Amino acid sequence: MFSDYAFNIRDLRRVIAVAEHRSLRQAALALEVDQGTLTRSIQALEHALRIPLFERMRTGARLTAAGVAFTKIAASVLDGMDEAMLLLRLRHNGVTGTLRLGVQASFASGVVANLLEQYQAEYPDVDLQIMDGPGEILLRDVLASRLDAAIVIAGEGWHGQAIRLGKERVLAAVARDHPLAVRAAVTWLGLSGYLLTLPRRGAGMELRKLALRHGMLPERILFHDTAIDRLLALARHGDKILLVTEGATGIRMDGVVFRPVMDGSGPATFDLALCWRDGESDPVLARFVELVRRTQGDDASFPDAGADDV
């Protein structure tokens, strides 16, 4: 059994210094400590281990077989500590770690895609974990600390921190040979004669509420539990119309075109917002919020979803 001697990093460094210099005097000079202090430190460690680490000779100090084994272990420990300290500093500075981000709307392109691309370029060592889902559930997960933050369609009921990211248009995805495809834009009235399909996850519920407010009948709105790319494939082969937010236009699907949906005042849009908890102090999230604040005034770069195919 070991004595009550308390090991520390300093002892390991001193053993390695003596081993490298093969001299207590030279090691003491390199470490800038008194030779007597260094000698007592090595002796106390040997006493605690009950193993001689060095053979004292007139020409210096030489490692014993046990000392060779000990210095290998000590070097490994020190390397691990150095790496741990580096990672801790990086984590403290927000340049490594994990960011758990909920995203409600599609982000194959658009303001969210641009933001995430810039973030990953600036902080490539952060593990960015994206979860999708309805905005209500994502915000609930933020409050429960299952997510660090969420990008959702802005609305009522959130009382934590938030930054508005900009607007995204509502688009109708239709087959290239669909009667509405020849138009530069479509209206809610023009959509009323067709079946609308929506994804149940993501922005589906907000799109449904918007369609209902503009006179669409509930029975003409269909939900599907599948991804946007599969719904686009369905739109390509039928007369059903898929409503999406603008970020979905980055998903390329042959035979499908996107047309902006117009209401009485212009294009139908949603405001997007980044939301996080009050009092949140995670450094990785702080860096992300800093980036959002830095870029929120920039003009969002969206693909043209007007008369030309996108």
mmCIF file of C-alpha atoms in Angstrom:
data_model
loop_
_atom_site.group_PDB
_atom_site.id
_atom_site.type_symbol
_atom_site.label_atom_id
_atom_site.label_comp_id
_atom_site.label_asym_id
_atom_site.label_seq_id
_atom_site.Cartn_x
_atom_site.Cartn_y
_atom_site.Cartn_z
ATOM 1 C CA MET A 1 0.000 0.000 0.000
ATOM 2 C CA PHE A 2 1.070 3.579 -0.622
ATOM 3 C CA SER A 3 1.783 5.984 2.212
ATOM 4 C CA ASP A 4 -0.186 9.191 2.693
ATOM 5 C CA TYR A 5 2.124 10.962 0.256
ATOM 6 C CA ALA A 6 0.089 13.085 -2.186
ATOM 7 C CA PHE A 7 1.208 12.720 -5.794
ATOM 8 C CA ASN A 8 1.045 15.770 -8.042
ATOM 9 C CA ILE A 9 1.983 16.831 -11.562
ATOM 10 C CA ARG A 10 5.080 18.620 -10.273
ATOM 11 C CA ASP A 11 6.545 15.331 -9.021
ATOM 12 C CA LEU A 12 6.064 13.682 -12.410
ATOM 13 C CA ARG A 13 7.748 16.557 -14.198
ATOM 14 C CA ARG A 14 10.678 16.438 -11.784
ATOM 15 C CA VAL A 15 11.223 12.712 -12.300
ATOM 16 C CA ILE A 16 11.183 13.155 -16.075
ATOM 17 C CA ALA A 17 13.621 16.108 -15.838
ATOM 18 C CA VAL A 18 16.128 14.078 -13.797
ATOM 19 C CA ALA A 19 15.753 11.170 -16.230
ATOM 20 C CA GLU A 20 16.380 13.440 -19.219
ATOM 21 C CA HIS A 21 19.388 15.260 -17.716
ATOM 22 C CA ARG A 22 20.758 12.200 -15.863
ATOM 23 C CA SER A 23 21.796 14.617 -13.183
ATOM 24 C CA LEU A 24 20.020 16.080 -10.169
ATOM 25 C CA ARG A 25 22.087 19.243 -10.453
ATOM 26 C CA GLN A 26 21.338 19.792 -14.146
ATOM 27 C CA ALA A 27 17.647 18.952 -13.648
ATOM 28 C CA ALA A 28 17.438 21.405 -10.743
ATOM 29 C CA LEU A 29 18.917 24.152 -12.927
ATOM 30 C CA ALA A 30 16.471 23.375 -15.736
ATOM 31 C CA LEU A 31 13.526 23.359 -13.333
ATOM 32 C CA GLU A 32 14.813 26.446 -11.492
ATOM 33 C CA VAL A 33 14.542 24.786 -8.092
ATOM 34 C CA ASP A 34 17.079 24.154 -5.352
ATOM 35 C CA GLN A 35 18.917 20.850 -5.792
ATOM 36 C CA GLY A 36 18.152 19.895 -2.214
ATOM 37 C CA THR A 37 14.447 20.485 -2.766
ATOM 38 C CA LEU A 38 14.543 18.347 -5.914
ATOM 39 C CA THR A 39 16.431 15.554 -4.128
ATOM 40 C CA ARG A 40 13.938 15.486 -1.244
ATOM 41 C CA SER A 41 11.031 15.440 -3.705
ATOM 42 C CA ILE A 42 12.438 12.421 -5.568
ATOM 43 C CA GLN A 43 13.228 10.618 -2.318
ATOM 44 C CA ALA A 44 9.712 11.224 -0.967
ATOM 45 C CA LEU A 45 8.223 9.833 -4.170
ATOM 46 C CA GLU A 46 10.443 6.765 -4.045
ATOM 47 C CA HIS A 47 9.518 6.231 -0.408
ATOM 48 C CA ALA A 48 5.820 6.465 -1.222
ATOM 49 C CA LEU A 49 6.193 4.027 -4.122
ATOM 50 C CA ARG A 50 8.591 1.817 -2.122
ATOM 51 C CA ILE A 51 10.527 1.523 -5.374
ATOM 52 C CA PRO A 52 13.900 3.104 -6.226
ATOM 53 C CA LEU A 53 13.560 5.170 -9.400
ATOM 54 C CA PHE A 54 17.215 6.195 -9.777
ATOM 55 C CA GLU A 55 20.640 4.818 -9.122
ATOM 56 C CA ARG A 56 22.794 7.590 -7.633
ATOM 57 C CA MET A 57 26.263 7.583 -9.105
ATOM 58 C CA ARG A 58 29.242 9.915 -8.849
ATOM 59 C CA THR A 59 28.602 10.952 -12.468
ATOM 60 C CA GLY A 60 24.866 11.561 -12.022
ATOM 61 C CA ALA A 61 21.601 9.626 -11.718
ATOM 62 C CA ARG A 62 20.501 6.704 -13.843
ATOM 63 C CA LEU A 63 17.011 5.241 -14.057
ATOM 64 C CA THR A 64 16.389 1.833 -12.593
ATOM 65 C CA ALA A 65 14.236 -0.631 -14.530
ATOM 66 C CA ALA A 66 11.287 0.439 -12.373
ATOM 67 C CA GLY A 67 12.229 4.068 -13.033
ATOM 68 C CA VAL A 68 12.089 3.507 -16.801
ATOM 69 C CA ALA A 69 8.597 2.035 -16.473
ATOM 70 C CA PHE A 70 7.516 4.873 -14.169
ATOM 71 C CA THR A 71 8.732 7.629 -16.500
ATOM 72 C CA LYS A 72 6.829 6.098 -19.414
ATOM 73 C CA ILE A 73 3.654 6.175 -17.340
ATOM 74 C CA ALA A 74 4.433 9.693 -16.092
ATOM 75 C CA ALA A 75 5.002 10.970 -19.643
ATOM 76 C CA SER A 76 1.687 9.472 -20.730
ATOM 77 C CA VAL A 77 -0.090 11.110 -17.789
ATOM 78 C CA LEU A 78 1.486 14.487 -18.534
ATOM 79 C CA ASP A 79 0.587 14.247 -22.216
ATOM 80 C CA GLY A 80 -2.987 13.447 -21.236
ATOM 81 C CA MET A 81 -3.088 16.361 -18.808
ATOM 82 C CA ASP A 82 -1.705 18.760 -21.412
ATOM 83 C CA GLU A 83 -4.313 17.601 -23.905
ATOM 84 C CA ALA A 84 -7.061 17.866 -21.300
ATOM 85 C CA MET A 85 -5.989 21.400 -20.372
ATOM 86 C CA LEU A 86 -5.905 22.415 -24.025
ATOM 87 C CA LEU A 87 -9.355 20.988 -24.623
ATOM 88 C CA LEU A 88 -10.614 22.702 -21.470
ATOM 89 C CA ARG A 89 -9.282 26.061 -22.657
ATOM 90 C CA LEU A 90 -10.794 25.552 -26.098
ATOM 91 C CA ARG A 91 -14.099 24.514 -24.516
ATOM 92 C CA HIS A 92 -13.985 27.566 -22.264
ATOM 93 C CA ASN A 93 -13.409 29.744 -25.322
ATOM 94 C CA GLY A 94 -16.295 28.111 -27.179
ATOM 95 C CA VAL A 95 -14.236 26.763 -30.066
ATOM 96 C CA THR A 96 -14.759 23.077 -29.275
ATOM 97 C CA GLY A 97 -17.574 21.111 -27.707
ATOM 98 C CA THR A 98 -21.126 20.360 -28.786
ATOM 99 C CA LEU A 99 -23.938 22.610 -29.963
ATOM 100 C CA ARG A 100 -27.381 20.972 -29.915
ATOM 101 C CA LEU A 101 -29.529 23.055 -32.227
ATOM 102 C CA GLY A 102 -33.160 22.531 -33.118
ATOM 103 C CA VAL A 103 -34.212 23.768 -36.558
ATOM 104 C CA GLN A 104 -37.873 23.904 -37.512
ATOM 105 C CA ALA A 105 -37.757 25.014 -41.145
ATOM 106 C CA SER A 106 -35.918 23.403 -44.043
ATOM 107 C CA PHE A 107 -32.384 24.728 -44.477
ATOM 108 C CA ALA A 108 -31.077 23.248 -47.699
ATOM 109 C CA SER A 109 -30.581 26.883 -48.695
ATOM 110 C CA GLY A 110 -31.448 30.319 -47.382
ATOM 111 C CA VAL A 111 -30.672 32.306 -44.260
ATOM 112 C CA VAL A 112 -30.334 29.306 -41.912
ATOM 113 C CA ALA A 113 -28.155 27.374 -44.349
ATOM 114 C CA ASN A 114 -25.872 30.397 -44.764
ATOM 115 C CA LEU A 115 -25.654 30.875 -41.004
ATOM 116 C CA LEU A 116 -24.798 27.232 -40.283
ATOM 117 C CA GLU A 117 -22.259 27.159 -43.103
ATOM 118 C CA GLN A 118 -20.493 30.222 -41.715
ATOM 119 C CA TYR A 119 -20.573 28.839 -38.173
ATOM 120 C CA GLN A 120 -19.030 25.529 -39.208
ATOM 121 C CA ALA A 121 -16.359 27.375 -41.184
ATOM 122 C CA GLU A 122 -15.410 29.487 -38.147
ATOM 123 C CA TYR A 123 -15.740 26.697 -35.557
ATOM 124 C CA PRO A 124 -14.935 23.430 -37.361
ATOM 125 C CA ASP A 125 -14.137 21.571 -34.118
ATOM 126 C CA VAL A 126 -17.602 22.052 -32.638
ATOM 127 C CA ASP A 127 -19.871 19.030 -32.956
ATOM 128 C CA LEU A 128 -23.000 20.631 -34.432
ATOM 129 C CA GLN A 129 -25.969 18.363 -33.754
ATOM 130 C CA ILE A 130 -29.176 19.285 -35.599
ATOM 131 C CA MET A 131 -32.608 18.121 -34.483
ATOM 132 C CA ASP A 132 -35.783 18.910 -36.423
ATOM 133 C CA GLY A 133 -39.399 19.018 -35.352
ATOM 134 C CA PRO A 134 -42.355 21.333 -34.756
ATOM 135 C CA GLY A 135 -41.452 24.652 -33.202
ATOM 136 C CA GLU A 136 -43.471 24.027 -30.042
ATOM 137 C CA ILE A 137 -41.586 20.811 -29.299
ATOM 138 C CA LEU A 138 -38.190 22.324 -30.099
ATOM 139 C CA LEU A 139 -38.807 25.242 -27.728
ATOM 140 C CA ARG A 140 -39.960 22.823 -25.044
ATOM 141 C CA ASP A 141 -36.688 20.924 -25.496
ATOM 142 C CA VAL A 142 -34.753 24.180 -25.128
ATOM 143 C CA LEU A 143 -36.497 24.914 -21.838
ATOM 144 C CA ALA A 144 -35.786 21.361 -20.663
ATOM 145 C CA SER A 145 -32.079 21.692 -21.629
ATOM 146 C CA ARG A 146 -32.348 18.901 -24.169
ATOM 147 C CA LEU A 147 -31.392 21.510 -26.784
ATOM 148 C CA ASP A 148 -29.071 24.501 -26.398
ATOM 149 C CA ALA A 149 -31.107 26.663 -28.778
ATOM 150 C CA ALA A 150 -33.656 26.427 -31.580
ATOM 151 C CA ILE A 151 -34.297 28.238 -34.855
ATOM 152 C CA VAL A 152 -38.064 28.403 -35.236
ATOM 153 C CA ILE A 153 -40.803 30.348 -36.956
ATOM 154 C CA ALA A 154 -41.303 33.351 -34.706
ATOM 155 C CA GLY A 155 -44.568 33.490 -32.810
ATOM 156 C CA GLU A 156 -46.157 34.072 -29.442
ATOM 157 C CA GLY A 157 -45.413 32.262 -26.209
ATOM 158 C CA TRP A 158 -41.605 32.399 -26.016
ATOM 159 C CA HIS A 159 -40.300 34.439 -23.081
ATOM 160 C CA GLY A 160 -36.595 33.589 -23.218
ATOM 161 C CA GLN A 161 -33.841 35.154 -25.296
ATOM 162 C CA ALA A 162 -34.405 35.537 -29.036
ATOM 163 C CA ILE A 163 -32.880 37.114 -32.131
ATOM 164 C CA ARG A 164 -34.831 37.537 -35.351
ATOM 165 C CA LEU A 165 -32.951 36.068 -38.291
ATOM 166 C CA GLY A 166 -35.004 37.381 -41.192
ATOM 167 C CA LYS A 167 -37.890 36.327 -43.395
ATOM 168 C CA GLU A 168 -38.419 33.307 -45.596
ATOM 169 C CA ARG A 169 -41.074 33.174 -48.273
ATOM 170 C CA VAL A 170 -43.747 30.513 -48.519
ATOM 171 C CA LEU A 171 -43.472 28.642 -51.808
ATOM 172 C CA ALA A 172 -45.636 26.204 -53.736
ATOM 173 C CA ALA A 173 -43.742 23.263 -55.207
ATOM 174 C CA VAL A 174 -45.530 21.969 -58.306
ATOM 175 C CA ALA A 175 -44.799 19.605 -61.177
ATOM 176 C CA ARG A 176 -43.239 21.287 -64.214
ATOM 177 C CA ASP A 177 -46.292 20.389 -66.316
ATOM 178 C CA HIS A 178 -48.776 21.554 -63.662
ATOM 179 C CA PRO A 179 -51.148 24.373 -64.779
ATOM 180 C CA LEU A 180 -49.746 26.657 -62.060
ATOM 181 C CA ALA A 181 -46.156 26.149 -63.218
ATOM 182 C CA VAL A 182 -46.541 28.656 -66.051
ATOM 183 C CA ARG A 183 -47.215 31.460 -63.560
ATOM 184 C CA ALA A 184 -44.523 33.601 -61.970
ATOM 185 C CA ALA A 185 -46.380 33.399 -58.633
ATOM 186 C CA VAL A 186 -49.556 31.891 -57.221
ATOM 187 C CA THR A 187 -52.273 33.224 -54.932
ATOM 188 C CA TRP A 188 -54.170 31.528 -52.140
ATOM 189 C CA LEU A 189 -57.293 31.750 -54.249
ATOM 190 C CA GLY A 190 -55.467 30.042 -57.094
ATOM 191 C CA LEU A 191 -54.427 27.242 -54.737
ATOM 192 C CA SER A 192 -57.918 26.689 -53.374
ATOM 193 C CA GLY A 193 -58.898 24.309 -56.154
ATOM 194 C CA TYR A 194 -56.057 21.869 -55.461
ATOM 195 C CA LEU A 195 -55.001 19.485 -52.711
ATOM 196 C CA LEU A 196 -52.140 20.773 -50.587
ATOM 197 C CA THR A 197 -49.607 18.435 -49.003
ATOM 198 C CA LEU A 198 -47.553 19.364 -45.951
ATOM 199 C CA PRO A 199 -44.863 17.671 -43.866
ATOM 200 C CA ARG A 200 -46.102 16.879 -40.360
ATOM 201 C CA ARG A 201 -42.726 17.803 -38.923
ATOM 202 C CA GLY A 202 -40.926 21.100 -39.260
ATOM 203 C CA ALA A 203 -42.988 24.033 -40.512
ATOM 204 C CA GLY A 204 -46.033 21.936 -41.454
ATOM 205 C CA MET A 205 -48.360 23.166 -38.700
ATOM 206 C CA GLU A 206 -47.512 26.846 -39.303
ATOM 207 C CA LEU A 207 -48.068 26.380 -43.037
ATOM 208 C CA ARG A 208 -51.443 24.789 -42.340
ATOM 209 C CA LYS A 209 -52.502 27.683 -40.073
ATOM 210 C CA LEU A 210 -51.437 30.171 -42.731
ATOM 211 C CA ALA A 211 -53.389 28.335 -45.450
ATOM 212 C CA LEU A 212 -56.502 28.170 -43.267
ATOM 213 C CA ARG A 213 -56.303 31.907 -42.520
ATOM 214 C CA HIS A 214 -56.381 32.531 -46.266
ATOM 215 C CA GLY A 215 -59.491 30.483 -46.899
ATOM 216 C CA MET A 216 -58.119 27.008 -47.685
ATOM 217 C CA LEU A 217 -60.521 24.265 -46.587
ATOM 218 C CA PRO A 218 -59.169 21.877 -43.914
ATOM 219 C CA GLU A 219 -60.174 18.808 -45.917
ATOM 220 C CA ARG A 220 -57.960 19.952 -48.812
ATOM 221 C CA ILE A 221 -54.829 20.002 -46.647
ATOM 222 C CA LEU A 222 -53.059 16.657 -46.228
ATOM 223 C CA PHE A 223 -50.241 15.846 -43.820
ATOM 224 C CA HIS A 224 -47.507 13.304 -44.545
ATOM 225 C CA ASP A 225 -45.033 11.783 -42.090
ATOM 226 C CA THR A 226 -42.087 11.860 -44.450
ATOM 227 C CA ALA A 227 -39.182 14.050 -45.470
ATOM 228 C CA ILE A 228 -39.392 17.035 -47.820
ATOM 229 C CA ASP A 229 -37.439 15.325 -50.608
ATOM 230 C CA ARG A 230 -39.991 12.498 -50.749
ATOM 231 C CA LEU A 231 -42.877 14.946 -50.795
ATOM 232 C CA LEU A 232 -41.190 16.750 -53.678
ATOM 233 C CA ALA A 233 -41.020 13.445 -55.520
ATOM 234 C CA LEU A 234 -44.779 13.021 -54.976
ATOM 235 C CA ALA A 235 -45.414 16.537 -56.300
ATOM 236 C CA ARG A 236 -43.408 15.747 -59.413
ATOM 237 C CA HIS A 237 -45.735 12.903 -60.399
ATOM 238 C CA GLY A 238 -49.160 14.313 -59.528
ATOM 239 C CA ASP A 239 -51.368 17.349 -59.274
ATOM 240 C CA LYS A 240 -50.932 17.806 -55.520
ATOM 241 C CA ILE A 241 -49.149 20.960 -54.394
ATOM 242 C CA LEU A 242 -46.522 20.960 -51.670
ATOM 243 C CA LEU A 243 -46.164 24.062 -49.500
ATOM 244 C CA VAL A 244 -42.637 24.717 -48.237
ATOM 245 C CA THR A 245 -40.550 27.461 -46.705
ATOM 246 C CA GLU A 246 -37.864 29.004 -48.867
ATOM 247 C CA GLY A 247 -35.006 27.009 -47.396
ATOM 248 C CA ALA A 248 -36.351 23.889 -49.118
ATOM 249 C CA THR A 249 -35.484 25.270 -52.559
ATOM 250 C CA GLY A 250 -31.957 23.986 -52.096
ATOM 251 C CA ILE A 251 -33.324 20.455 -52.530
ATOM 252 C CA ARG A 252 -33.080 19.867 -56.265
ATOM 253 C CA MET A 253 -35.768 17.694 -57.794
ATOM 254 C CA ASP A 254 -36.052 17.251 -61.550
ATOM 255 C CA GLY A 255 -39.532 18.042 -62.808
ATOM 256 C CA VAL A 256 -40.446 20.297 -59.855
ATOM 257 C CA VAL A 257 -40.557 24.105 -59.807
ATOM 258 C CA PHE A 258 -41.139 26.532 -56.943
ATOM 259 C CA ARG A 259 -43.522 29.476 -57.115
ATOM 260 C CA PRO A 260 -43.934 32.139 -54.395
ATOM 261 C CA VAL A 261 -47.335 32.311 -52.739
ATOM 262 C CA MET A 262 -48.803 35.831 -52.727
ATOM 263 C CA ASP A 263 -51.297 37.320 -50.314
ATOM 264 C CA GLY A 264 -52.921 40.745 -50.399
ATOM 265 C CA SER A 265 -49.784 42.634 -49.342
ATOM 266 C CA GLY A 266 -47.136 40.704 -51.266
ATOM 267 C CA PRO A 267 -45.291 37.413 -50.831
ATOM 268 C CA ALA A 268 -46.412 35.274 -47.900
ATOM 269 C CA THR A 269 -43.514 35.048 -45.439
ATOM 270 C CA PHE A 270 -42.493 33.708 -42.047
ATOM 271 C CA ASP A 271 -40.114 35.365 -39.598
ATOM 272 C CA LEU A 272 -37.388 33.060 -38.289
ATOM 273 C CA ALA A 273 -35.860 33.496 -34.843
ATOM 274 C CA LEU A 274 -33.065 31.959 -32.798
ATOM 275 C CA CYS A 275 -34.320 31.188 -29.283
ATOM 276 C CA TRP A 276 -32.430 30.130 -26.162
ATOM 277 C CA ARG A 277 -32.911 30.078 -22.391
ATOM 278 C CA ASP A 278 -32.509 33.076 -20.102
ATOM 279 C CA GLY A 279 -29.280 32.885 -18.120
ATOM 280 C CA GLU A 280 -27.636 30.395 -20.498
ATOM 281 C CA SER A 281 -23.840 30.658 -20.129
ATOM 282 C CA ASP A 282 -22.533 27.816 -22.295
ATOM 283 C CA PRO A 283 -19.467 29.191 -24.169
ATOM 284 C CA VAL A 284 -20.202 27.209 -27.354
ATOM 285 C CA LEU A 285 -23.710 28.655 -27.536
ATOM 286 C CA ALA A 286 -22.333 32.108 -26.689
ATOM 287 C CA ARG A 287 -20.075 31.945 -29.761
ATOM 288 C CA PHE A 288 -23.011 30.916 -31.937
ATOM 289 C CA VAL A 289 -25.159 33.763 -30.597
ATOM 290 C CA GLU A 290 -22.252 36.162 -31.167
ATOM 291 C CA LEU A 291 -22.075 35.036 -34.796
ATOM 292 C CA VAL A 292 -25.832 35.497 -35.221
ATOM 293 C CA ARG A 293 -25.673 39.014 -33.768
ATOM 294 C CA ARG A 294 -22.793 39.813 -36.096
ATOM 295 C CA THR A 295 -24.628 38.628 -39.196
ATOM 296 C CA GLN A 296 -28.277 39.372 -38.496
ATOM 297 C CA GLY A 297 -28.090 42.703 -40.289
ATOM 298 C CA ASP A 298 -26.796 41.098 -43.479
ATOM 299 C CA ASP A 299 -29.164 40.713 -46.404
ATOM 300 C CA ALA A 300 -30.289 37.101 -46.700
ATOM 301 C CA SER A 301 -29.243 35.508 -49.970
ATOM 302 C CA PHE A 302 -32.072 33.375 -51.297
ATOM 303 C CA PRO A 303 -32.320 31.622 -54.651
ATOM 304 C CA ASP A 304 -34.757 33.247 -57.043
ATOM 305 C CA ALA A 305 -38.054 31.410 -56.862
ATOM 306 C CA GLY A 306 -39.837 33.599 -59.334
ATOM 307 C CA ALA A 307 -40.523 32.982 -62.993
ATOM 308 C CA ASP A 308 -37.411 30.902 -63.606
ATOM 309 C CA ASP A 309 -37.122 27.357 -62.322
ATOM 310 C CA VAL A 310 -35.021 26.866 -59.182
#
